[in-house]
């Protein structure tokens, strides 16, 4: 059930969820979903986000964030945050309260979801080709690669062209991914500074974030 959610956004969200679930060894976690909601402009302080996190297994927030979650519950969260944001934006903020966050427009949200899906799908495709190569299975070129191979001769004599939209999208995807990882790293470093130490799970998460940032092209 995704009441009030445009069909295109619902489909794009489902595509992101499925490909992320395949990409991550342990599947999609509550932390993954909350990060996406943050990128879409929703606050993790909103009541639907708090309820979503509370339903995770464990007694501390870090463990709850790392628990797996299903597609339906994640889709329900998006609908709930969307409705909550619309309700708050229609009301006058109380005295002393900060104005509510304005989430991304439907068009911007759809564009973000599709770019995240393309990035994850590209990672999966590269991983599958590597797996086949190490297993001794011939790796067939994708249609895109075949097109490139057959146009090599034409490319040598063609004038230099400006960057294609796809190249721009990939560059923007890398920039957004680096910003996302940097934000998560900063959150953990702030927690370390505030508490003086991190749990083993948090230290592992911090090291993993640094490896991911270093591996970005």
Tab-separated table of N, CA and C in Angstrom, residues 5 11 16 32 41 45 48-49 66 81 101 111 126 130 138 151 153-154 162:
chain	number	residue	atom	x	y	z
A	5	UNK	N	1.105	8.260	-2.965
A	5	UNK	CA	2.428	8.313	-3.583
A	5	UNK	C	2.291	8.192	-5.101
A	11	UNK	N	7.427	3.288	-8.184
A	11	UNK	CA	8.187	2.342	-8.992
A	11	UNK	C	9.687	2.573	-8.849
A	16	UNK	N	15.021	1.031	-6.642
A	16	UNK	CA	16.184	1.322	-5.779
A	16	UNK	C	16.300	0.277	-4.684
A	32	UNK	N	20.023	2.457	5.777
A	32	UNK	CA	20.012	2.749	4.336
A	32	UNK	C	18.754	3.541	3.956
A	41	UNK	N	14.997	14.869	1.553
A	41	UNK	CA	14.600	16.087	2.249
A	41	UNK	C	13.739	15.881	3.471
A	45	UNK	N	14.111	13.182	12.469
A	45	UNK	CA	13.509	13.555	13.753
A	45	UNK	C	11.990	13.536	13.679
A	48	UNK	N	7.266	9.709	12.162
A	48	UNK	CA	7.276	8.450	11.402
A	48	UNK	C	8.665	7.818	11.318
A	49	UNK	N	9.716	8.652	11.214
A	49	UNK	CA	11.085	8.136	11.150
A	49	UNK	C	11.497	7.548	12.496
A	66	UNK	N	21.139	-0.859	11.993
A	66	UNK	CA	21.802	-1.862	11.167
A	66	UNK	C	20.943	-3.101	10.940
A	81	UNK	N	6.147	9.898	5.872
A	81	UNK	CA	6.963	11.114	5.938
A	81	UNK	C	6.434	12.170	4.971
A	101	UNK	N	11.245	21.358	7.435
A	101	UNK	CA	12.030	21.118	6.230
A	101	UNK	C	11.108	20.968	5.018
A	111	UNK	N	14.131	12.016	-9.981
A	111	UNK	CA	15.461	12.071	-10.600
A	111	UNK	C	16.509	11.468	-9.676
A	126	UNK	N	29.211	-4.589	-12.772
A	126	UNK	CA	30.669	-4.718	-12.717
A	126	UNK	C	31.078	-5.893	-11.839
A	130	UNK	N	33.168	-9.287	-12.939
A	130	UNK	CA	34.379	-9.706	-12.229
A	130	UNK	C	34.241	-11.151	-11.758
A	138	UNK	N	33.523	-16.661	-20.006
A	138	UNK	CA	33.692	-15.530	-20.934
A	138	UNK	C	32.688	-14.436	-20.623
A	151	UNK	N	31.947	1.584	-32.968
A	151	UNK	CA	32.052	2.979	-33.400
A	151	UNK	C	33.442	3.558	-33.177
A	153	UNK	N	36.188	3.315	-34.954
A	153	UNK	CA	36.785	3.927	-36.145
A	153	UNK	C	36.177	5.289	-36.402
A	154	UNK	N	34.864	5.382	-36.253
A	154	UNK	CA	34.196	6.668	-36.462
A	154	UNK	C	34.645	7.684	-35.423
A	162	UNK	N	31.121	17.447	-26.620
A	162	UNK	CA	30.954	17.798	-25.216
A	162	UNK	C	30.509	16.575	-24.462
